[in-house]
Each structure stands twice: as C-alpha cells, then as structure tokens.
CSV table of C-alpha atoms in Angstrom, one decimal:
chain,number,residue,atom,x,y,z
A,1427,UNK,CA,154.1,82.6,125.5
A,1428,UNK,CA,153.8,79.5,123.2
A,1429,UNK,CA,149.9,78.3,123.7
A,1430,UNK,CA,149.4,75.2,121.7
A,1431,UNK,CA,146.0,75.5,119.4
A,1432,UNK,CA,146.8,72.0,117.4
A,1433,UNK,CA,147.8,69.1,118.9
A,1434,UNK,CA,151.2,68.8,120.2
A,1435,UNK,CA,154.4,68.4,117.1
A,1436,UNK,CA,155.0,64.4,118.9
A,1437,UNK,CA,152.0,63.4,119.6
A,1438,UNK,CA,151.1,60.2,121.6
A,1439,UNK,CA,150.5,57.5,119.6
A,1440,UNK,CA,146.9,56.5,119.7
A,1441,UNK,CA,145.9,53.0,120.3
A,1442,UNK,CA,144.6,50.4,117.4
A,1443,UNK,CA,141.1,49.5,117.7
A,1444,UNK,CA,142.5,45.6,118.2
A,1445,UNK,CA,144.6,46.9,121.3
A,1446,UNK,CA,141.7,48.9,123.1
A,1447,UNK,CA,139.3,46.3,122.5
A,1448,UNK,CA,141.1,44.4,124.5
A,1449,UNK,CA,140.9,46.9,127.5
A,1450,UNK,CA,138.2,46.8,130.1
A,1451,UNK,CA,134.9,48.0,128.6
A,1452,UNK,CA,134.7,50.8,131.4
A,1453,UNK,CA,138.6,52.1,130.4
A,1454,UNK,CA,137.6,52.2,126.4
A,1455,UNK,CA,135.0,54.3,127.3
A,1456,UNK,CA,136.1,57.9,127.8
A,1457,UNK,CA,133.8,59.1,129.7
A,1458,UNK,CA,132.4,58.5,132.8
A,1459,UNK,CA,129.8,61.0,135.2
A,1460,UNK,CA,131.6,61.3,138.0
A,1461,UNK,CA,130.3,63.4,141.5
A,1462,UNK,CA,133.0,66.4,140.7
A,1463,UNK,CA,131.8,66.4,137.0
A,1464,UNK,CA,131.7,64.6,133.8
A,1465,UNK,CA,134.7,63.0,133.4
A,1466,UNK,CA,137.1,62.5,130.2
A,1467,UNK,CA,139.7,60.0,129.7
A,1468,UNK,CA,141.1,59.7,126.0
A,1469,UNK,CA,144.8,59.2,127.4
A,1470,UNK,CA,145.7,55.9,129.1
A,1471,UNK,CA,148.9,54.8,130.9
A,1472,UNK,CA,150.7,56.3,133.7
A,1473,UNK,CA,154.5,55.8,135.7
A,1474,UNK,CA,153.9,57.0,138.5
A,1475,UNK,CA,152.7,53.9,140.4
A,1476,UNK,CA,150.9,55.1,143.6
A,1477,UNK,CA,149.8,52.0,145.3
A,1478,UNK,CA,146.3,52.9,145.7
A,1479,UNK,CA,145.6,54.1,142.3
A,1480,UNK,CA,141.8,53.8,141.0
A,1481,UNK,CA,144.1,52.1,137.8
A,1482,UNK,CA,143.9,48.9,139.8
A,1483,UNK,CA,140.0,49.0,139.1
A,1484,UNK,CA,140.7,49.2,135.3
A,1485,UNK,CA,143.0,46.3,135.0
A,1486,UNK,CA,145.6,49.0,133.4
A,1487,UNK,CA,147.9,49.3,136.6
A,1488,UNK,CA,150.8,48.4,133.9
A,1489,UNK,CA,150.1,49.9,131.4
A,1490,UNK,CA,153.2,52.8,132.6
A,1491,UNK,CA,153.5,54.5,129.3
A,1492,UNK,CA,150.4,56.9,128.1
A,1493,UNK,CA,148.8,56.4,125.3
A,1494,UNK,CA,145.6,58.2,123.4
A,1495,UNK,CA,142.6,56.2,123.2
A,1496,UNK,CA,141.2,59.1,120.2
A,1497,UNK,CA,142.8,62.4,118.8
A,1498,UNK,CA,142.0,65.5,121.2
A,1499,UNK,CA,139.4,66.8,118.9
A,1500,UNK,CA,137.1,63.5,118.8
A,1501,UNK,CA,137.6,63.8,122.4
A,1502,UNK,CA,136.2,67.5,122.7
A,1503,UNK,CA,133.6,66.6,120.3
A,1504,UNK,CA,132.4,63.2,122.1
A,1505,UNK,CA,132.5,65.8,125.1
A,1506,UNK,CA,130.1,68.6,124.4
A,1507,UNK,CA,127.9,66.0,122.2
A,1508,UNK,CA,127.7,63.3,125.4
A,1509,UNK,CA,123.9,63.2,126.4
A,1510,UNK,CA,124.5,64.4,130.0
A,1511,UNK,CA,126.6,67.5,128.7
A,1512,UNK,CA,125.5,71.0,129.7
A,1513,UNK,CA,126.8,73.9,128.1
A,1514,UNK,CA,128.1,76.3,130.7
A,1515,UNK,CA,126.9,74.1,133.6
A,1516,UNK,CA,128.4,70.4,134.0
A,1517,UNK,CA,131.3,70.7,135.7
A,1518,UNK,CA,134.2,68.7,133.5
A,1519,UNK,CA,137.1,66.6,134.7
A,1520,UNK,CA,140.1,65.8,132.4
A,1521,UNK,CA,142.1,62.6,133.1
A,1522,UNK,CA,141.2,61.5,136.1
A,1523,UNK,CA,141.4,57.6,136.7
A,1524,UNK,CA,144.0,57.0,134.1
A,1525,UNK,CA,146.8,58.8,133.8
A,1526,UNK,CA,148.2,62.2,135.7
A,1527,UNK,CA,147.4,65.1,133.1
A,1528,UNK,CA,150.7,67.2,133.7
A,1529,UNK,CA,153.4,64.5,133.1
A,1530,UNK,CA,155.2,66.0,130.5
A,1531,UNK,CA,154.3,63.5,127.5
A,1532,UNK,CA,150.3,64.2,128.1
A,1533,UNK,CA,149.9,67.8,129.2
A,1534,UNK,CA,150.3,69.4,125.6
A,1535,UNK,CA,147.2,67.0,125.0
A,1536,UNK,CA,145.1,68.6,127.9
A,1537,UNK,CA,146.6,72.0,126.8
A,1538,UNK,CA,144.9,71.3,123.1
A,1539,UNK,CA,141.7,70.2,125.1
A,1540,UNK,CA,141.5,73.1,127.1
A,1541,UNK,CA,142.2,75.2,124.2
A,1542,UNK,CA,139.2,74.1,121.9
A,1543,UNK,CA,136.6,74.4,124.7
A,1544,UNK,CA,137.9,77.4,125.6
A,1545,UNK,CA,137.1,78.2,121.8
A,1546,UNK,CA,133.8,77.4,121.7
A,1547,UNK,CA,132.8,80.3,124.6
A,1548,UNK,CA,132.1,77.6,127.2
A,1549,UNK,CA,132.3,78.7,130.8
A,1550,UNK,CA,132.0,75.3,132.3
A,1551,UNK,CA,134.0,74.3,135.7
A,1552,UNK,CA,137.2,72.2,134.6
A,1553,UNK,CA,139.0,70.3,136.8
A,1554,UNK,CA,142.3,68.9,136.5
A,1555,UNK,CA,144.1,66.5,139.4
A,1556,UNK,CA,148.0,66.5,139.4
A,1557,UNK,CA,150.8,65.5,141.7
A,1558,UNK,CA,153.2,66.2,139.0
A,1559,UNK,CA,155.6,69.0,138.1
A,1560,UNK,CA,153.7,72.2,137.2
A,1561,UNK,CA,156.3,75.0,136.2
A,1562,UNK,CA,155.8,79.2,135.6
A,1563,UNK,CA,155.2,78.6,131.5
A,1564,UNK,CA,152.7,75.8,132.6
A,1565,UNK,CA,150.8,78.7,134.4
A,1566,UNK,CA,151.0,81.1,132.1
A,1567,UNK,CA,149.0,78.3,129.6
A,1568,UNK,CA,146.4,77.6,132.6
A,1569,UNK,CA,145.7,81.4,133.0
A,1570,UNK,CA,145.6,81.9,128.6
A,1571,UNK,CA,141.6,80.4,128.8
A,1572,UNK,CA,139.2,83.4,129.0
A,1573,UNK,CA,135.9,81.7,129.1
A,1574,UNK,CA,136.3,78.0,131.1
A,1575,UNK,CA,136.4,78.2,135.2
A,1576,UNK,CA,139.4,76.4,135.9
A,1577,UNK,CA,140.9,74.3,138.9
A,1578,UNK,CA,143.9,72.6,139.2
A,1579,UNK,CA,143.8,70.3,142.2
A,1580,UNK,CA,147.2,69.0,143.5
A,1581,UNK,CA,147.2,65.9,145.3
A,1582,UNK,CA,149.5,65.8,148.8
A,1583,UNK,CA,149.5,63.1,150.9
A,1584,UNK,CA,152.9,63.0,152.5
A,1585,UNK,CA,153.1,59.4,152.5
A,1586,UNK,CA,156.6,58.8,153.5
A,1587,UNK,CA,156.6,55.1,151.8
A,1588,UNK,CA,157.7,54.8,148.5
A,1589,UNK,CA,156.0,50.7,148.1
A,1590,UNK,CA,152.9,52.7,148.4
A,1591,UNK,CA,153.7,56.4,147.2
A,1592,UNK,CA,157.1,56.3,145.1
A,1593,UNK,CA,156.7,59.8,143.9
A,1594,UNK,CA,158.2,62.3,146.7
A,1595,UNK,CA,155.4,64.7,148.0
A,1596,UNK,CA,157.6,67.5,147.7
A,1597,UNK,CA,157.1,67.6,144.3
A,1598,UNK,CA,153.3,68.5,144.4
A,1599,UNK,CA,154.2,70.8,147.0
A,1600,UNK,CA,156.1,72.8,145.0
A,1601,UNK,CA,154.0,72.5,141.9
A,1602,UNK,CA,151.2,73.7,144.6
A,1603,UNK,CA,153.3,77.0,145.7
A,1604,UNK,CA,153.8,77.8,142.2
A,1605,UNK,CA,150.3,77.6,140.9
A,1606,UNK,CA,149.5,79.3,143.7
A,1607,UNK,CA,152.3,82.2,142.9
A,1608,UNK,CA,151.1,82.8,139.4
A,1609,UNK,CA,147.5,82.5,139.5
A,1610,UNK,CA,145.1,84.9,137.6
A,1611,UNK,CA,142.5,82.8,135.7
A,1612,UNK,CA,142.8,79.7,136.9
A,1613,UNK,CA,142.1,78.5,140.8
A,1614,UNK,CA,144.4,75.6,142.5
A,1615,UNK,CA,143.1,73.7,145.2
A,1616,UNK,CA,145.0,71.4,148.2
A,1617,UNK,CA,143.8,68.2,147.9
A,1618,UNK,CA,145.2,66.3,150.7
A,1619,UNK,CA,144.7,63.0,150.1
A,1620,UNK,CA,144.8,60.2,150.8
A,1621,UNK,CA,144.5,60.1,154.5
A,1622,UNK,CA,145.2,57.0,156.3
A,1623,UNK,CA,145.6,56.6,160.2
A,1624,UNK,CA,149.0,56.1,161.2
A,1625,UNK,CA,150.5,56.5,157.9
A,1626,UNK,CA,150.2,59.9,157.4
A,1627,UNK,CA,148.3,61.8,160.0
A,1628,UNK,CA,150.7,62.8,162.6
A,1629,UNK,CA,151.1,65.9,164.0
A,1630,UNK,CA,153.7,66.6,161.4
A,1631,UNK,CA,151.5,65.9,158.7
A,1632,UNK,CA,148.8,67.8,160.2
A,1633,UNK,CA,151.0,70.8,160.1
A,1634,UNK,CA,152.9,70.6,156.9
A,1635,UNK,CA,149.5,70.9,155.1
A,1636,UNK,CA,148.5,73.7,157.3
A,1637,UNK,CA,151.3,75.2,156.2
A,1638,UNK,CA,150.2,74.3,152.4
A,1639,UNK,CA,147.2,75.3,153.1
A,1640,UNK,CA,148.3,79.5,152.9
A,1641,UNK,CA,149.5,78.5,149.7
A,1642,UNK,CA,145.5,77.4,147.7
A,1643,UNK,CA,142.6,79.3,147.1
A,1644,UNK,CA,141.2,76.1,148.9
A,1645,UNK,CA,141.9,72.6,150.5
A,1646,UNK,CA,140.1,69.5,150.3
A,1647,UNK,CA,140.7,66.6,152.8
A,1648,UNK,CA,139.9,62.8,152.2
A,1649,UNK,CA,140.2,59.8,152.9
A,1650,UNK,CA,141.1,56.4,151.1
A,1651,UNK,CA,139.4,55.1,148.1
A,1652,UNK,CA,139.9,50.9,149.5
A,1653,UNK,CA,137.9,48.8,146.7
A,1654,UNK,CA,139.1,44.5,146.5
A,1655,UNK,CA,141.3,45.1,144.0
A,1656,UNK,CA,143.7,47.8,145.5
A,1657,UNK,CA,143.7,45.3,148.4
A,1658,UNK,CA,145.0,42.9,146.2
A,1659,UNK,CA,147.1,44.9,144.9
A,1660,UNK,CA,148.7,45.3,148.8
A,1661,UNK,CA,148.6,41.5,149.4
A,1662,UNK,CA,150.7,41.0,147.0
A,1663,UNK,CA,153.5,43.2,147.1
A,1664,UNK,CA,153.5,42.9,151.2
A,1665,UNK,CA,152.1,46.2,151.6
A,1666,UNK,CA,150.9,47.0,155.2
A,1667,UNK,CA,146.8,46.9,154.9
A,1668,UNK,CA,145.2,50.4,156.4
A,1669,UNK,CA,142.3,48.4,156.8
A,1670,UNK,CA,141.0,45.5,157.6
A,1671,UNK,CA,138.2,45.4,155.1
A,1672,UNK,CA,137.4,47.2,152.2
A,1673,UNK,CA,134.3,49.3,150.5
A,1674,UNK,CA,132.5,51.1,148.4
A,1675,UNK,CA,133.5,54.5,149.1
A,1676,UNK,CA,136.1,56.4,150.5
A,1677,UNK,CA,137.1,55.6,154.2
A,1678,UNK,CA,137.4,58.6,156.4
A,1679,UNK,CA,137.3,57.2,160.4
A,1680,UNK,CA,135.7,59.6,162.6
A,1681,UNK,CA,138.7,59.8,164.6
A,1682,UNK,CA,141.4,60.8,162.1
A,1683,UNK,CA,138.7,63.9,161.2
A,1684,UNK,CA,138.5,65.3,164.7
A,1685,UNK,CA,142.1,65.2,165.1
A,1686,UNK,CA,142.2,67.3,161.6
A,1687,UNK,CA,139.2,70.0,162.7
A,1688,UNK,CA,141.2,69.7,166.5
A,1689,UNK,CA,144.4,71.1,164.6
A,1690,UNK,CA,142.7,73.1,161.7
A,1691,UNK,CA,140.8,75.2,165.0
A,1692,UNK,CA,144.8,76.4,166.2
A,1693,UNK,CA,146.9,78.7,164.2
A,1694,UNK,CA,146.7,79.9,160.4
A,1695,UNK,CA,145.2,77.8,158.2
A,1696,UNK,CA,143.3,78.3,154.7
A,1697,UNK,CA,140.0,77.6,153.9
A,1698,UNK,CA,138.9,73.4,154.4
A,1699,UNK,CA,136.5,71.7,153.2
A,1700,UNK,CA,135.2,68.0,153.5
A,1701,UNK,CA,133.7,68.3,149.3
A,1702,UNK,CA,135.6,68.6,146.7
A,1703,UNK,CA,133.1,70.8,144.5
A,1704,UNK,CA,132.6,72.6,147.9
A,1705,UNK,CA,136.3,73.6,147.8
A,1706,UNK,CA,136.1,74.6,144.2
A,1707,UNK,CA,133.2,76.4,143.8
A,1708,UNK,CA,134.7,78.7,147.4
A,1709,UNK,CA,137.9,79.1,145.0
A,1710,UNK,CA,136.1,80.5,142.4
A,1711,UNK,CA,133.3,82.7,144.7
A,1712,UNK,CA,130.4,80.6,143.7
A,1713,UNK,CA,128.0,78.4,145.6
A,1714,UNK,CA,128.9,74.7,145.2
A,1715,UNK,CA,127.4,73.3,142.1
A,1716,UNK,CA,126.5,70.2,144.1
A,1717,UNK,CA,124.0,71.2,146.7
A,1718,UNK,CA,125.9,70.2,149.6
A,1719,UNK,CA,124.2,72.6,151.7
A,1720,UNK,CA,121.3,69.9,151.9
A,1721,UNK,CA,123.5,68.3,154.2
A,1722,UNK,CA,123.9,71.0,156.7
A,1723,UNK,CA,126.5,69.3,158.9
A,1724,UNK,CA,128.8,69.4,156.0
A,1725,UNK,CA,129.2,73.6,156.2
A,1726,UNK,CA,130.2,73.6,160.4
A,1727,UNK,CA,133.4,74.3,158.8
A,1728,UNK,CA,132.5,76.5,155.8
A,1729,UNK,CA,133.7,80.3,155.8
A,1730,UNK,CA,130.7,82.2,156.7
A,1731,UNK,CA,131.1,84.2,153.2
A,1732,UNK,CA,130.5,80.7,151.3
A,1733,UNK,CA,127.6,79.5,153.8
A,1734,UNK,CA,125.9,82.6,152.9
A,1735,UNK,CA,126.6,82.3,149.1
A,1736,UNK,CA,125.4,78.1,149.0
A,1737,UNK,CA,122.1,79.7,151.1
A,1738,UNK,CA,121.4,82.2,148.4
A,1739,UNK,CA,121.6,79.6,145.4
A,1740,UNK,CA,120.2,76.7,147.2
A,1741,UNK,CA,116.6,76.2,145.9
A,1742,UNK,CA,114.4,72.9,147.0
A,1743,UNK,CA,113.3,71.7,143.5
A,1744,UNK,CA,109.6,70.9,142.9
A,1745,UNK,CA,109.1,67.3,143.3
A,1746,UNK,CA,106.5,67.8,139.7
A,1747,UNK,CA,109.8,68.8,137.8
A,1748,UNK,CA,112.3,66.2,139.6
A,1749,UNK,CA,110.3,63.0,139.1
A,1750,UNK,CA,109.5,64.2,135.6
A,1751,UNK,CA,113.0,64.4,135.1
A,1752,UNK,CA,113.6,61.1,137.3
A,1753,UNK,CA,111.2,59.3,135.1
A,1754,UNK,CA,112.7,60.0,132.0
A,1755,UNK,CA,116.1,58.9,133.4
A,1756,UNK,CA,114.7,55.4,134.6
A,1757,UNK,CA,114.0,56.0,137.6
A,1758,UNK,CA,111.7,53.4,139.6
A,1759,UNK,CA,109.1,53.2,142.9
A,1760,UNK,CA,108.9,56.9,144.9
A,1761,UNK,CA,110.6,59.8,143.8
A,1762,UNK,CA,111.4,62.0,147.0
A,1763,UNK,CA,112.4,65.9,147.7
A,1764,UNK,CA,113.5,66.2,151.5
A,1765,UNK,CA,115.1,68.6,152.7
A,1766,UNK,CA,118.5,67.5,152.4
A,1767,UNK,CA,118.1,65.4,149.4
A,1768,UNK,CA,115.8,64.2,146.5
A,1769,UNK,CA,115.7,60.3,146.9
A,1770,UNK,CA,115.6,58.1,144.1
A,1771,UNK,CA,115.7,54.6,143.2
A,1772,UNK,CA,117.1,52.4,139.8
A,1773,UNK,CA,119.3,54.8,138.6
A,1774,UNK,CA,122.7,54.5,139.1
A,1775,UNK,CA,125.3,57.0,139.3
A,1776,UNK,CA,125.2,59.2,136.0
A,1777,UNK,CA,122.0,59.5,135.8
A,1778,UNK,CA,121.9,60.5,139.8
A,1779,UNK,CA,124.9,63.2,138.9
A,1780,UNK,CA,122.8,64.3,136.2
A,1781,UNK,CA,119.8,65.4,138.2
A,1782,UNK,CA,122.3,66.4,140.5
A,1783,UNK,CA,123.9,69.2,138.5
A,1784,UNK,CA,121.0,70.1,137.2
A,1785,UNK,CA,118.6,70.8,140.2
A,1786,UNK,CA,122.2,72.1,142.2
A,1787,UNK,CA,120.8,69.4,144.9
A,1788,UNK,CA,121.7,66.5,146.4
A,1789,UNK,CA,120.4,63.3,144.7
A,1790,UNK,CA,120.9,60.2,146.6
A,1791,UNK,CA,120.1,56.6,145.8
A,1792,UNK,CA,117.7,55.4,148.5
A,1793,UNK,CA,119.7,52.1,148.6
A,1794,UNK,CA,122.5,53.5,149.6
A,1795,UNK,CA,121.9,56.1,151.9
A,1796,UNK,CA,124.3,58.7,153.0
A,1797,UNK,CA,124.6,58.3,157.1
A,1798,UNK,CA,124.5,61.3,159.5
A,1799,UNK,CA,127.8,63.1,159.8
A,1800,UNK,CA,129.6,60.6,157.6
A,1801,UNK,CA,128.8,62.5,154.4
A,1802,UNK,CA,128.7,59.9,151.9
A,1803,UNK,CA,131.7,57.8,153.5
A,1804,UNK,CA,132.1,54.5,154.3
A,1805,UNK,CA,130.9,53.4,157.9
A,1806,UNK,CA,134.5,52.4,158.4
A,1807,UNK,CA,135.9,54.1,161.7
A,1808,UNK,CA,132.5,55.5,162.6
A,1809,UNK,CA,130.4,54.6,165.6
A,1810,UNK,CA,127.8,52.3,165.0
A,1811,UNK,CA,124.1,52.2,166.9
A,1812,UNK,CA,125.3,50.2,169.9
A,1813,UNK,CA,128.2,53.2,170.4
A,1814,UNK,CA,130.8,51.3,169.2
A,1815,UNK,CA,133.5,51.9,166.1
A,1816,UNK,CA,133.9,49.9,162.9
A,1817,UNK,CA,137.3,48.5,162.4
C-alpha cells in the first residue's frame, strides 16, 4: 500500500502572491468556520462544472484547473494554529467550496493533509465531500489514519441534466458502493443532494437512493443552496430556474420532504437524517457534535439508538459560562440559554460555530431565527401564518 507522507512527486503548482491577490478576499482565505466544522481550502479550481456550485459565490467558477493557494504543510500548520481550532474536538472539513478533493490531480494533496494530522495524534472529526471517482487503493489510504474520525460524504443527486449537472451520478454511486465495500476506519455518508422539485424527486429518484442508502453508514438529505449569483449563473446560460426567488439558506419545501419521509416509511432503507453532523456523528456511534437535539423535531426520524446517545451527551450550558464566553467573542444585548438554543446577537457565523462546538448546543443568531419544523431552512415552500405556501 503506497501511503504518501510528503507531498505528492507532481505537485500542483501553487499560486504567486500577484495571482491570489487578485482573488476574492473570502477565496484567499483558507479557512472558513463552517456549521459541519472548520473548513480548509488551500486548493482552488475545479472541472467539473455543476451548475449550482457555491464557486459561483467566489467569483472562481472558471478557474477549471486546481491550483494550491500554500504548500500542504502551511496549510496543516495555519489549521491546528487558527484561533477557533480545538484539538480533538472541532470537527474539520477539507476542500469544500472550491474544488472536489478526490479528482485525481488534488487527492495526493488531501492524502498529505490527512497524513500530518493524523501524525500529530489528533482524533478530530474530518470530513471530506466528493462526487468523484474513489477506487479500492483510494480506500485502503482512507482507512491507513489511526487517530482522525473520518467521513467521506458522496454527493448524489441524480440530476439527469447535464447544463446543470454534467458529471453522470453514476459515478458517485459507485464511488459510494465502494467506500462502502472496504470500509474499516473511515465512515462514508449519502449525501443526497441537491434536491429540487421536479428535477429530481420522482418516485425513481426516491427509490434509487433508497436503494443507495443500504450501501452508507448514513444518508443526509438537502435541499438547494439558491444565493443571486447561482441565479445568475442560470439566467444566463438558459437554465430552467427551481425557484422563483432566491435566499440565504438552503431551500427544502415542505412538500418535497413529506414525499421523502412518505417513501423513506415503505421498504428497506438506511439510516436518514435531515443534519449533516447528525448523520456523521450516527456513522461513527457518537452523539452529534452540534446539539441538534435542542431542536427536538429534528430526531422524529432518528434511530432510537442515536436519540438515546444525543440525550446522554446533551447538557444545557450555564448561561454564567456561555455569555462569558459570548462576551469575549463580541457578542452584544442579551445573551440567552432556552431550551433548544442559546441566543445570541453581533456575532456572526464563526464565532456562533465556535460556541457551538464547544458547548455541543445549538447557537442561533437572534436575528435570524431558525422557524418551527423548518430547521434552519429557508421559508421557501413552507406554509406561512395565514396557511398558505411560499413560492
């Protein structure tokens, strides 16, 4: 088994500092807090040209061939030395908004990555998205780490348009069944995503990732991530819109979720969830690292085996120690523990993660509140106070 330790004999090239100071401030920046973890990106660029790719928010839609923004050690060390880094407890993602981590060019990169935290004893959750080819030696790399808790999530939508989804789904399908086949170390997860109304949730759809399903530790399902410039990005190439506005988070109507619980109640299906750390923490037989069972209409799905597990570990903070905390952070006006939540306000989202992770509960912004049974989606598709849907 050939486990790279170094970086990779032809290496991407890595950017001058002229070229990525001309990149969006948010895409030079490698890392980001994201919800599923803190998120590193030292490799931009990617061919694979899904329509609704988060690249449209970075301005680097076509940039198609990958490129390093740093070598793979300054991106471990700016990693474990970022502020919001917690040894053996922030959950890490590797190359998600930029590029997709198994394409052949990048994946001795995230190999090397994987490699030096793995090193350094850490047993933090890693999470790795890919639609992409993933083949038996791939696996037997994944399952080398002895200390990290690793996922590999593969994205399968089943979007039978190639304007809006050129790669063929049946290539993440297989990659699925055969991370699925060798797994020892490593946990893979369904993600099956993006779902849109009438693209790509018929009955057939339904049932091919039911049939998937038997084939993940775990599957997540979600909807679309819509922002202005994806809807550009429609507009202009003719693209049929899935809606007819966009927003800030990810659009999952009502409707298209009761047909999916409808069909996920009938026949053999694996274990679904609505979170993504919900998912992976089930995967790896831990309670989710995100404190989702606050929001106790989230787990009317949840294996009774996890419910019991999130119920163990899920401890209301003391509001002393949160606004403490809170404060520190930036955080303005009334800091609030509820039961399903702590409230804050003027902190944005890394900060909010931050506490998040820490306290293993839900932190919300009070601004933006998260709505009864629409667990932190957009109010697209869902009935408003008068009883009536959004478009």
């Amino acid at each position: 088994m050939n486990v790279p330790t170094a970086a990779p004999r032809r290496a991407l090239p890595i950017l001058s500092a002229e070229k990525i100071g001309g990149l969006k401030p948010e895409l030079a920046d490698v890392i980001e807090y994201r919800k599923s973890g803190l998120s590193l990106n030292w490799i931009v660029g990617c061919p694979l040209e899904c329509g609704y790719c988060v690249r449209h928010l970075f301005d680097n839609f076509e940039m198609k061939v990958p490129r390093r923004l740093m070598s793979d050690e300054e991106a471990v060390t700016r990693l474990v030395g970022h502020p919001y880094f917690r040894a053996h407890r922030t959950p890490i993602q590797l190359l998600n908004r930029a590029t997709d981590p198994m394409l052949p060019i990048v994946k001795p990169h995230v190999f090397n990555v994987l490699r030096r935290l793995d090193e350094q004893g850490l047993t933090n959750h890693v999470l790795i998205i890919t639609r992409w080819r993933v083949n038996p030696e791939d696996c037997a790399v994944l399952n080398s780490f002895k200390h990290l808790r690793l996922t590999v999530l593969v994205t399968h939508s089943n979007i039978a348009n190639p304007a809006i989804e050129p790669v063929d789904s049946t290539i993440a399908a297989q990659s699925l069944r055969t991370l699925y086949e060798h797994a020892e170390r490593y946990r893979t997860v369904l993600y099956w995503r993006p779902i849109v109304p009438g693209l790509n949730d018929s009955d057939t759809d339904i049932e091919q990732a039911r049939e998937l399903s038997q084939h993940a530790h775990a599957t997540v399902f979600t909807g679309l991530f819509f922002r202005e410039e994806i809807a550009s990005y429609y507009e202009a190439h003719g693209l049929p819109m899935p809606y007819g506005e966009t927003a800030r988070r990810k659009i999952m109507p009502e409707a298209a979720e009761e047909r999916i619980l409808a069909a996920f109640q009938q026949g053999s299906w694996g274990a679904l969830f609505r979170k993504t750390s919900c998912g992976v923490a089930y995967a790896h037989g831990e309670a989710d690292y995100n404190g989702h069972y606050g929001v106790r209409e989230l787990c009317d799905i949840c294996p009774e085996e996890q419910i019991a597990r999130c119920h163990a570990a899920w401890v209301k903070p003391e509001l002393t120690a949160v606004t403490q905390e809170a404060r520190v952070l930036g955080a303005t006006g009334e800091v609030e523990v509820n039961d399903r939540a702590i409230v804050v306000e003027g902190l944005d989202e890394p900060p909010r993660y931050y506490l998040q992770h820490g306290f293993g509960y839900q932190c919300h912004d009070r601004a933006k509140p998260h709505h009864h049974r629409q667990h932190g989606r957009a109010p697209i598709g869902w009935k408003a106070g008068n009883g009536t849907r959004s478009a």
